[in-house]
PDB file of C-alpha atoms and ligand atoms in Angstrom:
ATOM      1  CA  MET A   1      53.859 121.963 -10.388  1.00 95.00           C
ATOM      2  CA  LYS A   2      50.094 122.429 -10.513  1.00 98.00           C
ATOM      3  CA  THR A   3      48.577 125.886 -10.182  1.00 98.00           C
ATOM      4  CA  ALA A   4      44.934 126.389  -9.245  1.00 98.00           C
ATOM      5  CA  ILE A   5      42.960 129.613  -9.392  1.00 98.00           C
ATOM      6  CA  TYR A   6      40.069 130.168  -7.017  1.00 98.00           C
ATOM      7  CA  PRO A   7      38.066 133.066  -8.478  1.00 98.00           C
ATOM      8  CA  GLY A   8      35.210 134.923  -6.842  1.00 97.00           C
ATOM      9  CA  THR A   9      33.785 138.222  -5.720  1.00 97.00           C
ATOM     10  CA  PHE A  10      34.680 137.613  -2.043  1.00 97.00           C
ATOM     11  CA  ASP A  11      32.417 140.430  -0.826  1.00 97.00           C
ATOM     12  CA  PRO A  12      33.630 139.639   1.808  1.00 97.00           C
ATOM     13  CA  ILE A  13      35.572 136.385   2.216  1.00 98.00           C
ATOM     14  CA  THR A  14      33.771 134.043   4.648  1.00 97.00           C
ATOM     15  CA  ARG A  15      34.812 130.981   6.623  1.00 97.00           C
ATOM     16  CA  GLY A  16      33.175 128.946   3.849  1.00 96.00           C
ATOM     17  CA  HIS A  17      35.537 130.432   1.254  1.00 98.00           C
ATOM     18  CA  LEU A  18      38.461 129.821   3.613  1.00 98.00           C
ATOM     19  CA  ASP A  19      37.441 126.178   3.984  1.00 98.00           C
ATOM     20  CA  ILE A  20      37.673 125.805   0.183  1.00 98.00           C
ATOM     21  CA  VAL A  21      41.041 127.625   0.016  1.00 98.00           C
ATOM     22  CA  LYS A  22      42.498 125.252   2.629  1.00 98.00           C
ATOM     23  CA  ARG A  23      41.279 122.179   0.771  1.00 98.00           C
ATOM     24  CA  ALA A  24      42.700 123.505  -2.500  1.00 98.00           C
ATOM     25  CA  ALA A  25      46.031 124.328  -0.830  1.00 98.00           C
ATOM     26  CA  GLN A  26      46.370 120.669   0.180  1.00 98.00           C
ATOM     27  CA  LEU A  27      45.704 119.445  -3.352  1.00 98.00           C
ATOM     28  CA  PHE A  28      47.729 121.884  -5.468  1.00 98.00           C
ATOM     29  CA  ASP A  29      51.256 123.286  -5.333  1.00 98.00           C
ATOM     30  CA  ARG A  30      50.165 126.881  -5.826  1.00 98.00           C
ATOM     31  CA  VAL A  31      46.741 128.416  -5.246  1.00 98.00           C
ATOM     32  CA  ILE A  32      45.849 131.913  -6.429  1.00 98.00           C
ATOM     33  CA  VAL A  33      42.756 133.416  -4.859  1.00 98.00           C
ATOM     34  CA  ALA A  34      41.631 135.790  -7.610  1.00 98.00           C
ATOM     35  CA  VAL A  35      39.261 138.575  -6.623  1.00 98.00           C
ATOM     36  CA  SER A  36      37.037 139.721  -9.465  1.00 97.00           C
ATOM     37  CA  THR A  37      35.806 143.277  -9.983  1.00 93.00           C
ATOM     38  CA  ASN A  38      32.223 142.067 -10.614  1.00 82.00           C
ATOM     39  CA  PRO A  39      30.389 145.423 -10.887  1.00 79.00           C
ATOM     40  CA  GLN A  40      27.099 143.542 -11.602  1.00 84.00           C
ATOM     41  CA  LYS A  41      27.039 142.445  -7.953  1.00 83.00           C
ATOM     42  CA  ASP A  42      27.522 146.036  -6.703  1.00 88.00           C
ATOM     43  CA  PRO A  43      29.929 144.931  -3.954  1.00 93.00           C
ATOM     44  CA  LEU A  44      29.814 146.460  -0.462  1.00 94.00           C
ATOM     45  CA  PHE A  45      33.610 146.335  -0.185  1.00 95.00           C
ATOM     46  CA  SER A  46      35.948 147.920  -2.719  1.00 95.00           C
ATOM     47  CA  LEU A  47      38.216 145.691  -4.770  1.00 97.00           C
ATOM     48  CA  GLU A  48      41.212 146.780  -2.660  1.00 97.00           C
ATOM     49  CA  GLU A  49      39.362 146.028   0.592  1.00 97.00           C
ATOM     50  CA  ARG A  50      38.251 142.615  -0.644  1.00 98.00           C
ATOM     51  CA  LYS A  51      41.800 141.774  -1.711  1.00 98.00           C
ATOM     52  CA  ARG A  52      43.259 142.951   1.603  1.00 98.00           C
ATOM     53  CA  LEU A  53      40.732 140.931   3.625  1.00 98.00           C
ATOM     54  CA  VAL A  54      41.577 137.801   1.628  1.00 98.00           C
ATOM     55  CA  GLU A  55      45.307 138.454   2.173  1.00 98.00           C
ATOM     56  CA  GLN A  56      44.833 138.833   5.931  1.00 97.00           C
ATOM     57  CA  THR A  57      42.729 135.660   6.008  1.00 97.00           C
ATOM     58  CA  VAL A  58      45.120 133.381   4.090  1.00 98.00           C
ATOM     59  CA  GLN A  59      48.430 134.779   5.340  1.00 97.00           C
ATOM     60  CA  GLU A  60      49.350 131.573   7.168  1.00 96.00           C
ATOM     61  CA  LEU A  61      48.949 129.370   4.088  1.00 98.00           C
ATOM     62  CA  PRO A  62      52.375 129.399   2.392  1.00 98.00           C
ATOM     63  CA  ASN A  63      51.306 128.212  -1.072  1.00 98.00           C
ATOM     64  CA  VAL A  64      48.379 130.632  -1.371  1.00 98.00           C
ATOM     65  CA  GLU A  65      48.625 133.998  -3.163  1.00 98.00           C
ATOM     66  CA  VAL A  66      46.045 136.717  -3.675  1.00 98.00           C
ATOM     67  CA  ASP A  67      45.467 138.694  -6.851  1.00 98.00           C
ATOM     68  CA  VAL A  68      42.760 140.690  -8.616  1.00 98.00           C
ATOM     69  CA  PHE A  69      41.630 140.242 -12.199  1.00 97.00           C
ATOM     70  CA  TYR A  70      39.661 142.329 -14.655  1.00 95.00           C
ATOM     71  CA  GLU A  71      39.475 140.166 -17.745  1.00 95.00           C
ATOM     72  CA  LEU A  72      37.696 136.995 -18.788  1.00 96.00           C
ATOM     73  CA  LEU A  73      38.504 134.278 -16.245  1.00 97.00           C
ATOM     74  CA  VAL A  74      39.959 131.839 -18.780  1.00 98.00           C
ATOM     75  CA  SER A  75      42.218 134.562 -20.226  1.00 98.00           C
ATOM     76  CA  TYR A  76      43.426 135.381 -16.741  1.00 98.00           C
ATOM     77  CA  ALA A  77      43.990 131.682 -15.959  1.00 98.00           C
ATOM     78  CA  GLN A  78      45.986 131.210 -19.166  1.00 97.00           C
ATOM     79  CA  ARG A  79      48.037 134.309 -18.442  1.00 97.00           C
ATOM     80  CA  LYS A  80      48.861 132.870 -15.013  1.00 97.00           C
ATOM     81  CA  LYS A  81      49.639 129.451 -16.555  1.00 97.00           C
ATOM     82  CA  ALA A  82      47.057 127.817 -14.301  1.00 98.00           C
ATOM     83  CA  ASP A  83      45.956 124.200 -14.746  1.00 98.00           C
ATOM     84  CA  VAL A  84      42.808 124.280 -12.667  1.00 98.00           C
ATOM     85  CA  ILE A  85      39.910 126.548 -11.707  1.00 98.00           C
ATOM     86  CA  ILE A  86      38.524 125.868  -8.244  1.00 98.00           C
ATOM     87  CA  ARG A  87      34.911 126.565  -7.356  1.00 97.00           C
ATOM     88  CA  GLY A  88      32.954 125.719  -4.230  1.00 96.00           C
ATOM     89  CA  LEU A  89      29.779 123.691  -4.437  1.00 94.00           C
ATOM     90  CA  ARG A  90      27.394 124.103  -1.540  1.00 92.00           C
ATOM     91  CA  ALA A  91      24.021 122.809  -2.604  1.00 85.00           C
ATOM     92  CA  VAL A  92      22.022 121.776  -5.635  1.00 85.00           C
ATOM     93  CA  SER A  93      21.121 125.444  -6.081  1.00 84.00           C
ATOM     94  CA  ASP A  94      24.752 126.184  -7.071  1.00 88.00           C
ATOM     95  CA  PHE A  95      24.833 123.392  -9.588  1.00 92.00           C
ATOM     96  CA  GLU A  96      23.043 124.754 -12.636  1.00 93.00           C
ATOM     97  CA  TYR A  97      25.004 127.997 -12.849  1.00 93.00           C
ATOM     98  CA  GLU A  98      28.313 126.294 -12.082  1.00 95.00           C
ATOM     99  CA  PHE A  99      27.666 123.533 -14.632  1.00 95.00           C
ATOM    100  CA  GLN A 100      26.952 126.108 -17.335  1.00 96.00           C
ATOM    101  CA  MET A 101      30.022 128.151 -16.461  1.00 96.00           C
ATOM    102  CA  ALA A 102      32.331 125.131 -16.363  1.00 97.00           C
ATOM    103  CA  LEU A 103      31.151 124.004 -19.811  1.00 97.00           C
ATOM    104  CA  VAL A 104      31.513 127.461 -21.338  1.00 98.00           C
ATOM    105  CA  ASN A 105      35.006 127.767 -19.848  1.00 98.00           C
ATOM    106  CA  ARG A 106      35.904 124.317 -21.157  1.00 98.00           C
ATOM    107  CA  LYS A 107      34.768 125.329 -24.629  1.00 98.00           C
ATOM    108  CA  LEU A 108      36.872 128.499 -24.447  1.00 98.00           C
ATOM    109  CA  ALA A 109      39.927 126.814 -22.917  1.00 98.00           C
ATOM    110  CA  PRO A 110      39.832 123.013 -23.306  1.00 97.00           C
ATOM    111  CA  ASP A 111      43.022 122.436 -21.280  1.00 96.00           C
ATOM    112  CA  LEU A 112      41.753 124.217 -18.204  1.00 98.00           C
ATOM    113  CA  VAL A 113      39.994 121.877 -15.771  1.00 98.00           C
ATOM    114  CA  THR A 114      37.333 123.101 -13.318  1.00 98.00           C
ATOM    115  CA  VAL A 115      37.428 121.298  -9.985  1.00 98.00           C
ATOM    116  CA  TYR A 116      34.566 121.583  -7.489  1.00 97.00           C
ATOM    117  CA  LEU A 117      35.215 121.250  -3.799  1.00 97.00           C
ATOM    118  CA  MET A 118      32.601 120.845  -1.100  1.00 95.00           C
ATOM    119  CA  PRO A 119      33.072 122.742   2.163  1.00 95.00           C
ATOM    120  CA  GLY A 120      32.502 121.236   5.603  1.00 95.00           C
ATOM    121  CA  GLU A 121      28.760 120.778   6.249  1.00 93.00           C
ATOM    122  CA  LYS A 122      28.671 123.682   8.679  1.00 92.00           C
ATOM    123  CA  TYR A 123      29.446 126.074   5.823  1.00 94.00           C
ATOM    124  CA  THR A 124      27.078 124.739   3.197  1.00 92.00           C
ATOM    125  CA  TYR A 125      24.378 127.304   3.975  1.00 92.00           C
ATOM    126  CA  LEU A 126      26.777 130.237   4.077  1.00 94.00           C
ATOM    127  CA  ASN A 127      27.185 132.999   1.521  1.00 93.00           C
ATOM    128  CA  SER A 128      28.491 136.555   1.673  1.00 94.00           C
ATOM    129  CA  THR A 129      25.071 138.084   0.997  1.00 93.00           C
ATOM    130  CA  ILE A 130      23.331 136.448   3.947  1.00 94.00           C
ATOM    131  CA  VAL A 131      26.184 137.317   6.299  1.00 95.00           C
ATOM    132  CA  LYS A 132      26.019 141.002   5.284  1.00 94.00           C
ATOM    133  CA  GLU A 133      22.261 140.965   5.848  1.00 94.00           C
ATOM    134  CA  VAL A 134      22.605 139.411   9.327  1.00 94.00           C
ATOM    135  CA  ALA A 135      25.263 142.006  10.230  1.00 94.00           C
ATOM    136  CA  ARG A 136      23.185 144.873   8.876  1.00 92.00           C
ATOM    137  CA  LEU A 137      20.295 143.816  11.090  1.00 93.00           C
ATOM    138  CA  GLY A 138      22.502 143.616  14.171  1.00 91.00           C
ATOM    139  CA  GLY A 139      23.151 139.861  14.372  1.00 93.00           C
ATOM    140  CA  GLN A 140      26.427 138.220  15.430  1.00 94.00           C
ATOM    141  CA  VAL A 141      28.577 137.272  12.448  1.00 95.00           C
ATOM    142  CA  ASP A 142      31.813 136.226  14.182  1.00 95.00           C
ATOM    143  CA  CYS A 143      31.080 132.550  13.586  1.00 95.00           C
ATOM    144  CA  PHE A 144      30.736 133.103   9.823  1.00 96.00           C
ATOM    145  CA  LEU A 145      33.661 135.411   9.113  1.00 97.00           C
ATOM    146  CA  PRO A 146      37.434 135.461   9.673  1.00 95.00           C
ATOM    147  CA  PRO A 147      38.305 138.028  12.433  1.00 92.00           C
ATOM    148  CA  PRO A 148      39.717 140.807  10.162  1.00 92.00           C
ATOM    149  CA  VAL A 149      36.515 140.739   8.147  1.00 96.00           C
ATOM    150  CA  VAL A 150      34.274 141.103  11.211  1.00 95.00           C
ATOM    151  CA  GLU A 151      36.054 144.325  12.179  1.00 91.00           C
ATOM    152  CA  LEU A 152      35.906 145.967   8.766  1.00 93.00           C
ATOM    153  CA  LEU A 153      32.289 144.929   8.212  1.00 94.00           C
ATOM    154  CA  LYS A 154      31.302 146.559  11.525  1.00 90.00           C
ATOM    155  CA  GLN A 155      33.143 149.746  10.585  1.00 90.00           C
ATOM    156  CA  LYS A 156      31.602 149.783   7.135  1.00 89.00           C
ATOM    157  CA  LEU A 157      28.058 149.377   8.419  1.00 87.00           C
ATOM    158  CA  LYS A 158      28.624 152.037  11.078  1.00 83.00           C
ATOM    159  CA  SER A 159      29.840 154.470   8.441  1.00 82.00           C
ATOM    160  CA  PHE A 160      26.516 153.873   6.694  1.00 73.00           C
ATOM    161  CA  GLY A 161      24.715 154.658   9.966  1.00 67.00           C
ATOM    162  CA  LYS A 162      23.704 151.014  10.441  1.00 53.00           C
ATOM    163  CA  GLY A 163      26.070 149.826  13.183  1.00 47.00           C
ATOM    164  CA  THR A 164      25.871 146.145  14.091  1.00 48.00           C
ATOM    165  CA  ASP A 165      25.564 146.984  17.784  1.00 48.00           C
ATOM    166  CA  SER A 166      22.805 149.568  17.456  1.00 39.00           C
TER     167      SER A 166
HETATM  168  P1  ADP B   1      31.040 134.546  -7.390  1.00 80.35           P
HETATM  169  O1  ADP B   1      30.427 135.886  -7.545  1.00 80.35           O
HETATM  170  O2  ADP B   1      32.106 134.225  -8.397  1.00 80.35           O
HETATM  171  O3  ADP B   1      30.080 133.396  -7.173  1.00 80.35           O
HETATM  172  P2  ADP B   1      31.610 134.307  -4.563  1.00 80.35           P
HETATM  173  O4  ADP B   1      32.595 135.082  -3.774  1.00 80.35           O
HETATM  174  O5  ADP B   1      30.173 134.448  -4.208  1.00 80.35           O
HETATM  175  O6  ADP B   1      31.892 134.718  -6.053  1.00 80.35           O
HETATM  176  O7  ADP B   1      31.986 132.780  -4.537  1.00 80.35           O
HETATM  177  C1  ADP B   1      33.212 132.299  -5.037  1.00 80.35           C
HETATM  178  C2  ADP B   1      33.187 130.788  -4.995  1.00 80.35           C
HETATM  179  O8  ADP B   1      33.140 130.344  -3.651  1.00 80.35           O
HETATM  180  C3  ADP B   1      31.987 130.142  -5.684  1.00 80.35           C
HETATM  181  O9  ADP B   1      32.414 128.946  -6.302  1.00 80.35           O
HETATM  182  C4  ADP B   1      31.051 129.839  -4.558  1.00 80.35           C
HETATM  183  O10 ADP B   1      30.218 128.741  -4.849  1.00 80.35           O
HETATM  184  C5  ADP B   1      32.046 129.481  -3.473  1.00 80.35           C
HETATM  185  N1  ADP B   1      31.496 129.666  -2.134  1.00 80.35           N
HETATM  186  C6  ADP B   1      30.910 130.767  -1.623  1.00 80.35           C
HETATM  187  N2  ADP B   1      30.526 130.557  -0.337  1.00 80.35           N
HETATM  188  C7  ADP B   1      30.902 129.288  -0.056  1.00 80.35           C
HETATM  189  C8  ADP B   1      30.751 128.442   1.087  1.00 80.35           C
HETATM  190  N3  ADP B   1      30.122 128.843   2.192  1.00 80.35           N
HETATM  191  N4  ADP B   1      31.242 127.205   1.011  1.00 80.35           N
HETATM  192  C9  ADP B   1      31.843 126.771  -0.115  1.00 80.35           C
HETATM  193  N5  ADP B   1      31.987 127.484  -1.233  1.00 80.35           N
HETATM  194  C10 ADP B   1      31.525 128.724  -1.201  1.00 80.35           C
END
């Protein structure tokens, strides 16, 4: 029984994240999508909203669970008895940071293996920040985001007086 944790800010979850979750769900018995608090990133969505959007997005994947975590990732992974950390690798630009993080995590927890998965090509340019920016400026984001996310993002931007259809 292999458990994998897919950690991230998910502010909000995109179709690129979902692509990685689906690949991980085929490889491992149990996948936990773990939403991090990450105050440094000053997220647009609250932790509860991010968790709920991930839950709505992965609800049809039976071996995928959603959780939030507040502590060091390796401590969380050990607490959950996970074998693997999943991260997505889009482009060379991701590599340096991910390489550093994987090596630090390996030093802290030698038994925990970090596995990198590449999304389908059509998602390699996608990140949450650019999608929020497109939406804020009135562009269509349906092709980048799972449906429940599109709705809440529209509402959120409207409540800030920056509706996507204005
Ligand atoms: P973090 O703040 O931990 O980087 P993110 O939510 O931005 O959290 O990303 C979580 C993980 O998902 C990271 O490994 C990131 O590289 C990966 N990821 C983000 N967007 C995509 C995408 N479009 N395709 C594949 N992986 C992605």
